Amino acid sequence: MYPLFESVCIANGEIQNGTYHESRFKSSFYALFGFEAKYSLFDNLNLPLIDTSLKCKLRIEYNEIGVKWTVSEYVNKIPTSLLLLKNDEIDYRLKYTDRKQLNHSYLQKGDFEDVLIIKNGFITDATYSNILFTDGHKIITPSTSLLQGTCRTRLLTEEIITEAPIKADSIHLFESFQLINALNDFDENRWISIQNIANG
């Protein structure tokens, strides 16, 4: 059994943001197992020849002693409409292969493309992505995210975005949002109207 995993983007035939995935792997490994990993996330990774025109997803599942991985072509499927959904019990602080809680939330999306989860009154994440908001000047991500995504972490490190607690009843203060994850990086041309987020 492999309780944790990383989803890594391969673009132009190369692994993207590998250092951020390795860093999260190390911290998550220690948090779950209580000791430091004796191997690296990308050890003995022999990728097949990949068409450099394709974006691919490398899924690496891991446990105390090793990894298993698969590569598949990735087709962008970024939700553009979100339903606010309250869930005060959800916990996804590590990238677990068991996504039952997130999948249960996703099934409640109705006619929307995904849900935006509210925990204890604060905005967290969509089911597969962190979220960014802008008021036309600053770009902010919730400090109460369920999972510290690698793209989110990189954007914070590079000071492209900042983080702050965002209450569910204050998102009307923003103009637009966009969802980000390892396979869908920040894009200045991908903002979506805040009107596309609806109350449940």
PDB file of C-alpha atoms in Angstrom:
ATOM      1  CA  MET A   1       0.000   0.000   0.000  1.00  0.00           C
ATOM      2  CA  TYR A   2       1.184   3.501  -0.869  1.00  0.00           C
ATOM      3  CA  PRO A   3      -0.557   6.057   1.394  1.00  0.00           C
ATOM      4  CA  LEU A   4       0.920   9.241  -0.127  1.00  0.00           C
ATOM      5  CA  PHE A   5       1.605  10.499  -3.625  1.00  0.00           C
ATOM      6  CA  GLU A   6       2.869  13.392  -5.720  1.00  0.00           C
ATOM      7  CA  SER A   7       1.457  14.567  -9.060  1.00  0.00           C
ATOM      8  CA  VAL A   8       4.285  16.044 -11.110  1.00  0.00           C
ATOM      9  CA  CYS A   9       4.083  17.947 -14.383  1.00  0.00           C
ATOM     10  CA  ILE A  10       6.281  16.888 -17.282  1.00  0.00           C
ATOM     11  CA  ALA A  11       6.496  19.616 -19.924  1.00  0.00           C
ATOM     12  CA  ASN A  12       8.930  19.829 -22.832  1.00  0.00           C
ATOM     13  CA  GLY A  13      10.056  16.366 -21.792  1.00  0.00           C
ATOM     14  CA  GLU A  14      11.300  17.586 -18.402  1.00  0.00           C
ATOM     15  CA  ILE A  15      10.076  17.366 -14.801  1.00  0.00           C
ATOM     16  CA  GLN A  16       8.732  20.723 -13.593  1.00  0.00           C
ATOM     17  CA  ASN A  17       9.293  22.119 -10.083  1.00  0.00           C
ATOM     18  CA  GLY A  18      11.030  18.948  -8.960  1.00  0.00           C
ATOM     19  CA  THR A  19      12.686  20.605  -5.955  1.00  0.00           C
ATOM     20  CA  TYR A  20       9.288  21.625  -4.546  1.00  0.00           C
ATOM     21  CA  HIS A  21       7.904  18.114  -4.955  1.00  0.00           C
ATOM     22  CA  GLU A  22      11.007  16.652  -3.319  1.00  0.00           C
ATOM     23  CA  SER A  23      10.684  19.076  -0.412  1.00  0.00           C
ATOM     24  CA  ARG A  24       7.019  18.210   0.160  1.00  0.00           C
ATOM     25  CA  PHE A  25       7.814  14.511  -0.154  1.00  0.00           C
ATOM     26  CA  LYS A  26      10.422  14.772   2.601  1.00  0.00           C
ATOM     27  CA  SER A  27       8.213  16.739   5.003  1.00  0.00           C
ATOM     28  CA  SER A  28       5.127  14.589   4.334  1.00  0.00           C
ATOM     29  CA  PHE A  29       7.134  11.377   4.720  1.00  0.00           C
ATOM     30  CA  TYR A  30       8.415  12.484   8.117  1.00  0.00           C
ATOM     31  CA  ALA A  31       4.978  13.706   9.230  1.00  0.00           C
ATOM     32  CA  LEU A  32       3.345  10.359   8.438  1.00  0.00           C
ATOM     33  CA  PHE A  33       6.057   7.827   9.258  1.00  0.00           C
ATOM     34  CA  GLY A  34       8.019   9.629  11.979  1.00  0.00           C
ATOM     35  CA  PHE A  35      11.455   9.227  10.422  1.00  0.00           C
ATOM     36  CA  GLU A  36      13.358  10.638   7.458  1.00  0.00           C
ATOM     37  CA  ALA A  37      13.099   8.963   4.067  1.00  0.00           C
ATOM     38  CA  LYS A  38      16.085   6.870   3.068  1.00  0.00           C
ATOM     39  CA  TYR A  39      15.420   7.499  -0.600  1.00  0.00           C
ATOM     40  CA  SER A  40      14.638  10.417  -2.895  1.00  0.00           C
ATOM     41  CA  LEU A  41      11.310  10.881  -4.659  1.00  0.00           C
ATOM     42  CA  PHE A  42      12.965  10.652  -8.074  1.00  0.00           C
ATOM     43  CA  ASP A  43      15.417   7.820  -7.336  1.00  0.00           C
ATOM     44  CA  ASN A  44      15.621   5.190 -10.087  1.00  0.00           C
ATOM     45  CA  LEU A  45      13.057   7.010 -12.187  1.00  0.00           C
ATOM     46  CA  ASN A  46      13.438   5.838 -15.781  1.00  0.00           C
ATOM     47  CA  LEU A  47      10.892   7.794 -17.750  1.00  0.00           C
ATOM     48  CA  PRO A  48       9.785   6.551 -21.162  1.00  0.00           C
ATOM     49  CA  LEU A  49      10.525   8.646 -24.227  1.00  0.00           C
ATOM     50  CA  ILE A  50       7.925  11.416 -24.088  1.00  0.00           C
ATOM     51  CA  ASP A  51       6.755  13.592 -26.973  1.00  0.00           C
ATOM     52  CA  THR A  52       8.005  17.049 -25.987  1.00  0.00           C
ATOM     53  CA  SER A  53       4.859  18.643 -27.426  1.00  0.00           C
ATOM     54  CA  LEU A  54       2.731  16.904 -24.782  1.00  0.00           C
ATOM     55  CA  LYS A  55       2.051  17.814 -21.183  1.00  0.00           C
ATOM     56  CA  CYS A  56       2.147  14.676 -19.055  1.00  0.00           C
ATOM     57  CA  LYS A  57       1.321  13.804 -15.467  1.00  0.00           C
ATOM     58  CA  LEU A  58       3.811  11.757 -13.497  1.00  0.00           C
ATOM     59  CA  ARG A  59       2.074  10.169 -10.505  1.00  0.00           C
ATOM     60  CA  ILE A  60       4.472   8.897  -7.844  1.00  0.00           C
ATOM     61  CA  GLU A  61       2.935   6.917  -4.982  1.00  0.00           C
ATOM     62  CA  TYR A  62       5.160   6.113  -2.020  1.00  0.00           C
ATOM     63  CA  ASN A  63       5.442   4.374   1.332  1.00  0.00           C
ATOM     64  CA  GLU A  64       8.158   3.705   3.920  1.00  0.00           C
ATOM     65  CA  ILE A  65      10.353   1.704   1.564  1.00  0.00           C
ATOM     66  CA  GLY A  66       9.788   2.844  -1.993  1.00  0.00           C
ATOM     67  CA  VAL A  67       7.676   4.205  -4.815  1.00  0.00           C
ATOM     68  CA  LYS A  68       5.609   3.207  -7.781  1.00  0.00           C
ATOM     69  CA  TRP A  69       4.942   5.560 -10.645  1.00  0.00           C
ATOM     70  CA  THR A  70       2.888   5.999 -13.798  1.00  0.00           C
ATOM     71  CA  VAL A  71       2.982   8.543 -16.616  1.00  0.00           C
ATOM     72  CA  SER A  72      -0.060   9.643 -18.594  1.00  0.00           C
ATOM     73  CA  GLU A  73      -0.877  12.397 -21.045  1.00  0.00           C
ATOM     74  CA  TYR A  74      -2.574  15.310 -19.300  1.00  0.00           C
ATOM     75  CA  VAL A  75      -5.454  17.244 -20.812  1.00  0.00           C
ATOM     76  CA  ASN A  76      -6.230  20.564 -19.121  1.00  0.00           C
ATOM     77  CA  LYS A  77      -9.529  20.384 -17.271  1.00  0.00           C
ATOM     78  CA  ILE A  78      -9.634  23.484 -15.103  1.00  0.00           C
ATOM     79  CA  PRO A  79     -13.038  24.166 -13.498  1.00  0.00           C
ATOM     80  CA  THR A  80     -14.501  27.590 -14.236  1.00  0.00           C
ATOM     81  CA  SER A  81     -17.526  27.483 -11.913  1.00  0.00           C
ATOM     82  CA  LEU A  82     -17.470  26.682  -8.193  1.00  0.00           C
ATOM     83  CA  LEU A  83     -20.053  25.976  -5.522  1.00  0.00           C
ATOM     84  CA  LEU A  84     -19.217  27.024  -1.966  1.00  0.00           C
ATOM     85  CA  LEU A  85     -19.479  23.971   0.275  1.00  0.00           C
ATOM     86  CA  LYS A  86     -19.133  23.889   4.059  1.00  0.00           C
ATOM     87  CA  ASN A  87     -17.129  21.010   5.529  1.00  0.00           C
ATOM     88  CA  ASP A  88     -15.634  21.606   8.972  1.00  0.00           C
ATOM     89  CA  GLU A  89     -14.405  18.015   9.357  1.00  0.00           C
ATOM     90  CA  ILE A  90     -12.276  17.646   6.244  1.00  0.00           C
ATOM     91  CA  ASP A  91      -8.539  17.046   6.669  1.00  0.00           C
ATOM     92  CA  TYR A  92      -6.127  16.784   3.739  1.00  0.00           C
ATOM     93  CA  ARG A  93      -2.937  18.285   5.130  1.00  0.00           C
ATOM     94  CA  LEU A  94      -0.899  15.553   3.418  1.00  0.00           C
ATOM     95  CA  LYS A  95      -1.369  14.389  -0.170  1.00  0.00           C
ATOM     96  CA  TYR A  96      -3.060  11.097   0.645  1.00  0.00           C
ATOM     97  CA  THR A  97      -3.907   8.519  -2.005  1.00  0.00           C
ATOM     98  CA  ASP A  98      -7.144   8.078  -0.034  1.00  0.00           C
ATOM     99  CA  ARG A  99      -9.238  10.999  -1.283  1.00  0.00           C
ATOM    100  CA  LYS A 100     -12.613   9.832   0.053  1.00  0.00           C
ATOM    101  CA  GLN A 101     -13.361  13.098   1.877  1.00  0.00           C
ATOM    102  CA  LEU A 102     -12.530  15.217  -1.162  1.00  0.00           C
ATOM    103  CA  ASN A 103     -14.409  12.918  -3.529  1.00  0.00           C
ATOM    104  CA  HIS A 104     -17.488  13.067  -1.296  1.00  0.00           C
ATOM    105  CA  SER A 105     -17.331  16.871  -1.405  1.00  0.00           C
ATOM    106  CA  TYR A 106     -16.896  16.842  -5.189  1.00  0.00           C
ATOM    107  CA  LEU A 107     -20.064  14.777  -5.623  1.00  0.00           C
ATOM    108  CA  GLN A 108     -22.045  17.651  -4.108  1.00  0.00           C
ATOM    109  CA  LYS A 109     -21.110  20.118  -6.861  1.00  0.00           C
ATOM    110  CA  GLY A 110     -24.467  19.860  -8.623  1.00  0.00           C
ATOM    111  CA  ASP A 111     -24.431  21.794 -11.902  1.00  0.00           C
ATOM    112  CA  PHE A 112     -21.085  23.420 -11.069  1.00  0.00           C
ATOM    113  CA  GLU A 113     -17.703  22.135 -12.202  1.00  0.00           C
ATOM    114  CA  ASP A 114     -16.195  21.829  -8.715  1.00  0.00           C
ATOM    115  CA  VAL A 115     -16.702  22.862  -5.103  1.00  0.00           C
ATOM    116  CA  LEU A 116     -14.769  25.427  -3.088  1.00  0.00           C
ATOM    117  CA  ILE A 117     -14.541  24.083   0.438  1.00  0.00           C
ATOM    118  CA  ILE A 118     -15.247  26.267   3.478  1.00  0.00           C
ATOM    119  CA  LYS A 119     -13.809  25.049   6.769  1.00  0.00           C
ATOM    120  CA  ASN A 120     -14.676  26.854  10.009  1.00  0.00           C
ATOM    121  CA  GLY A 121     -15.875  29.841   8.007  1.00  0.00           C
ATOM    122  CA  PHE A 122     -12.711  30.231   5.911  1.00  0.00           C
ATOM    123  CA  ILE A 123     -11.972  29.483   2.264  1.00  0.00           C
ATOM    124  CA  THR A 124      -9.647  26.516   1.716  1.00  0.00           C
ATOM    125  CA  ASP A 125      -9.294  24.761  -1.660  1.00  0.00           C
ATOM    126  CA  ALA A 126     -11.189  23.218  -4.538  1.00  0.00           C
ATOM    127  CA  THR A 127     -10.991  19.425  -4.698  1.00  0.00           C
ATOM    128  CA  TYR A 128      -7.954  19.271  -7.001  1.00  0.00           C
ATOM    129  CA  SER A 129      -6.524  22.775  -6.729  1.00  0.00           C
ATOM    130  CA  ASN A 130      -5.476  25.678  -4.586  1.00  0.00           C
ATOM    131  CA  ILE A 131      -7.183  28.978  -5.355  1.00  0.00           C
ATOM    132  CA  LEU A 132      -5.941  32.517  -6.008  1.00  0.00           C
ATOM    133  CA  PHE A 133      -8.000  35.702  -5.723  1.00  0.00           C
ATOM    134  CA  THR A 134      -7.286  39.179  -7.046  1.00  0.00           C
ATOM    135  CA  ASP A 135      -8.832  42.581  -6.430  1.00  0.00           C
ATOM    136  CA  GLY A 136      -7.118  43.893  -9.549  1.00  0.00           C
ATOM    137  CA  HIS A 137      -3.932  44.774  -7.667  1.00  0.00           C
ATOM    138  CA  LYS A 138      -2.830  42.082  -5.231  1.00  0.00           C
ATOM    139  CA  ILE A 139      -2.990  38.318  -5.688  1.00  0.00           C
ATOM    140  CA  ILE A 140      -3.900  36.436  -2.522  1.00  0.00           C
ATOM    141  CA  THR A 141      -4.246  32.760  -1.676  1.00  0.00           C
ATOM    142  CA  PRO A 142      -6.015  31.544   1.469  1.00  0.00           C
ATOM    143  CA  SER A 143      -3.645  30.868   4.360  1.00  0.00           C
ATOM    144  CA  THR A 144      -6.150  28.200   5.437  1.00  0.00           C
ATOM    145  CA  SER A 145      -5.599  25.920   2.432  1.00  0.00           C
ATOM    146  CA  LEU A 146      -6.160  22.207   3.030  1.00  0.00           C
ATOM    147  CA  LEU A 147      -2.960  21.230   1.201  1.00  0.00           C
ATOM    148  CA  GLN A 148       0.217  23.207   0.648  1.00  0.00           C
ATOM    149  CA  GLY A 149       0.408  22.777  -3.123  1.00  0.00           C
ATOM    150  CA  THR A 150       3.791  22.884  -4.830  1.00  0.00           C
ATOM    151  CA  CYS A 151       2.721  25.562  -7.325  1.00  0.00           C
ATOM    152  CA  ARG A 152       1.268  27.635  -4.473  1.00  0.00           C
ATOM    153  CA  THR A 153       4.482  27.249  -2.457  1.00  0.00           C
ATOM    154  CA  ARG A 154       6.639  28.317  -5.409  1.00  0.00           C
ATOM    155  CA  LEU A 155       4.506  31.402  -6.109  1.00  0.00           C
ATOM    156  CA  LEU A 156       4.734  32.412  -2.439  1.00  0.00           C
ATOM    157  CA  THR A 157       8.508  31.877  -2.444  1.00  0.00           C
ATOM    158  CA  GLU A 158       8.869  33.990  -5.592  1.00  0.00           C
ATOM    159  CA  GLU A 159       6.616  36.668  -3.991  1.00  0.00           C
ATOM    160  CA  ILE A 160       4.210  36.593  -6.923  1.00  0.00           C
ATOM    161  CA  ILE A 161       1.363  36.001  -4.467  1.00  0.00           C
ATOM    162  CA  THR A 162       0.745  36.529  -0.759  1.00  0.00           C
ATOM    163  CA  GLU A 163      -1.387  34.545   1.671  1.00  0.00           C
ATOM    164  CA  ALA A 164      -4.051  35.666   4.121  1.00  0.00           C
ATOM    165  CA  PRO A 165      -7.122  34.206   5.817  1.00  0.00           C
ATOM    166  CA  ILE A 166     -10.165  34.752   3.605  1.00  0.00           C
ATOM    167  CA  LYS A 167     -13.633  34.411   5.092  1.00  0.00           C
ATOM    168  CA  ALA A 168     -16.287  32.856   2.913  1.00  0.00           C
ATOM    169  CA  ASP A 169     -18.490  35.937   3.245  1.00  0.00           C
ATOM    170  CA  SER A 170     -15.756  38.268   1.976  1.00  0.00           C
ATOM    171  CA  ILE A 171     -14.962  36.841  -1.464  1.00  0.00           C
ATOM    172  CA  HIS A 172     -17.191  39.528  -3.008  1.00  0.00           C
ATOM    173  CA  LEU A 173     -14.323  41.934  -2.250  1.00  0.00           C
ATOM    174  CA  PHE A 174     -12.344  40.298  -5.067  1.00  0.00           C
ATOM    175  CA  GLU A 175     -12.801  40.657  -8.814  1.00  0.00           C
ATOM    176  CA  SER A 176     -11.548  37.321 -10.053  1.00  0.00           C
ATOM    177  CA  PHE A 177     -10.126  33.934  -9.138  1.00  0.00           C
ATOM    178  CA  GLN A 178      -8.132  31.140 -10.681  1.00  0.00           C
ATOM    179  CA  LEU A 179      -7.300  27.581  -9.686  1.00  0.00           C
ATOM    180  CA  ILE A 180      -3.715  26.352  -9.647  1.00  0.00           C
ATOM    181  CA  ASN A 181      -1.952  23.047  -9.114  1.00  0.00           C
ATOM    182  CA  ALA A 182       1.159  21.218 -10.273  1.00  0.00           C
ATOM    183  CA  LEU A 183      -0.337  20.654 -13.725  1.00  0.00           C
ATOM    184  CA  ASN A 184      -1.929  24.100 -14.082  1.00  0.00           C
ATOM    185  CA  ASP A 185       0.424  26.942 -13.268  1.00  0.00           C
ATOM    186  CA  PHE A 186      -0.495  30.558 -12.604  1.00  0.00           C
ATOM    187  CA  ASP A 187      -1.474  32.401 -15.788  1.00  0.00           C
ATOM    188  CA  GLU A 188      -2.228  36.131 -15.950  1.00  0.00           C
ATOM    189  CA  ASN A 189      -4.678  35.423 -18.777  1.00  0.00           C
ATOM    190  CA  ARG A 190      -6.698  32.804 -16.914  1.00  0.00           C
ATOM    191  CA  TRP A 191      -8.647  34.899 -14.409  1.00  0.00           C
ATOM    192  CA  ILE A 192     -12.338  34.031 -13.979  1.00  0.00           C
ATOM    193  CA  SER A 193     -15.044  36.378 -12.691  1.00  0.00           C
ATOM    194  CA  ILE A 194     -15.817  36.044  -8.992  1.00  0.00           C
ATOM    195  CA  GLN A 195     -19.464  35.788 -10.088  1.00  0.00           C
ATOM    196  CA  ASN A 196     -18.676  32.194 -11.085  1.00  0.00           C
ATOM    197  CA  ILE A 197     -18.525  31.231  -7.394  1.00  0.00           C
ATOM    198  CA  ALA A 198     -21.975  30.566  -5.959  1.00  0.00           C
ATOM    199  CA  ASN A 199     -23.306  29.979  -2.465  1.00  0.00           C
ATOM    200  CA  GLY A 200     -24.570  26.492  -1.709  1.00  0.00           C
TER     201      GLY A 200
END
